[in-house]
Amino acid sequence: MEGCNMAKNVVEKQRKLKKIKQNVQRIVFGKKNQTIVSFETRRLYLLVVVVFFIYLLCSWLVS
């Protein structure tokens, strides 16, 4: 009985983790038909972050 309940708990935890992962992916990447748009926005965010770090590096080197 104990082993059966533990197995059920493990399966339930795996299902919950899978649902959480799917929800996070849905939030990060958007809906399936908007994947291209979200990919472009992620590239834009990455570009902004890279430019910001280059700016910080240059300002640190100048000072």
mmCIF file of C-alpha atoms in Angstrom, residues 10-11 15-16 20 22 25 27 29 31 35 38 42 50 53 56-57 62:
data_model
loop_
_atom_site.group_PDB
_atom_site.id
_atom_site.type_symbol
_atom_site.label_atom_id
_atom_site.label_comp_id
_atom_site.label_asym_id
_atom_site.label_seq_id
_atom_site.Cartn_x
_atom_site.Cartn_y
_atom_site.Cartn_z
ATOM 1 C CA VAL A 10 5.685 10.700 -7.817
ATOM 2 C CA VAL A 11 3.460 10.525 -10.899
ATOM 3 C CA ARG A 15 2.443 15.805 -13.984
ATOM 4 C CA LYS A 16 2.469 19.047 -11.988
ATOM 5 C CA ILE A 20 4.363 24.148 -14.842
ATOM 6 C CA GLN A 22 4.432 23.985 -20.280
ATOM 7 C CA GLN A 25 7.189 27.881 -22.018
ATOM 8 C CA ILE A 27 4.681 32.561 -21.086
ATOM 9 C CA PHE A 29 7.689 31.775 -26.034
ATOM 10 C CA LYS A 31 1.406 30.877 -28.145
ATOM 11 C CA THR A 35 6.663 31.713 -31.942
ATOM 12 C CA SER A 38 8.532 36.032 -29.672
ATOM 13 C CA ARG A 42 13.959 37.654 -27.539
ATOM 14 C CA VAL A 50 24.711 43.010 -25.055
ATOM 15 C CA PHE A 53 27.210 45.415 -21.193
ATOM 16 C CA LEU A 56 29.419 49.340 -19.103
ATOM 17 C CA LEU A 57 32.707 47.809 -20.225
ATOM 18 C CA VAL A 62 37.675 54.918 -19.789
#
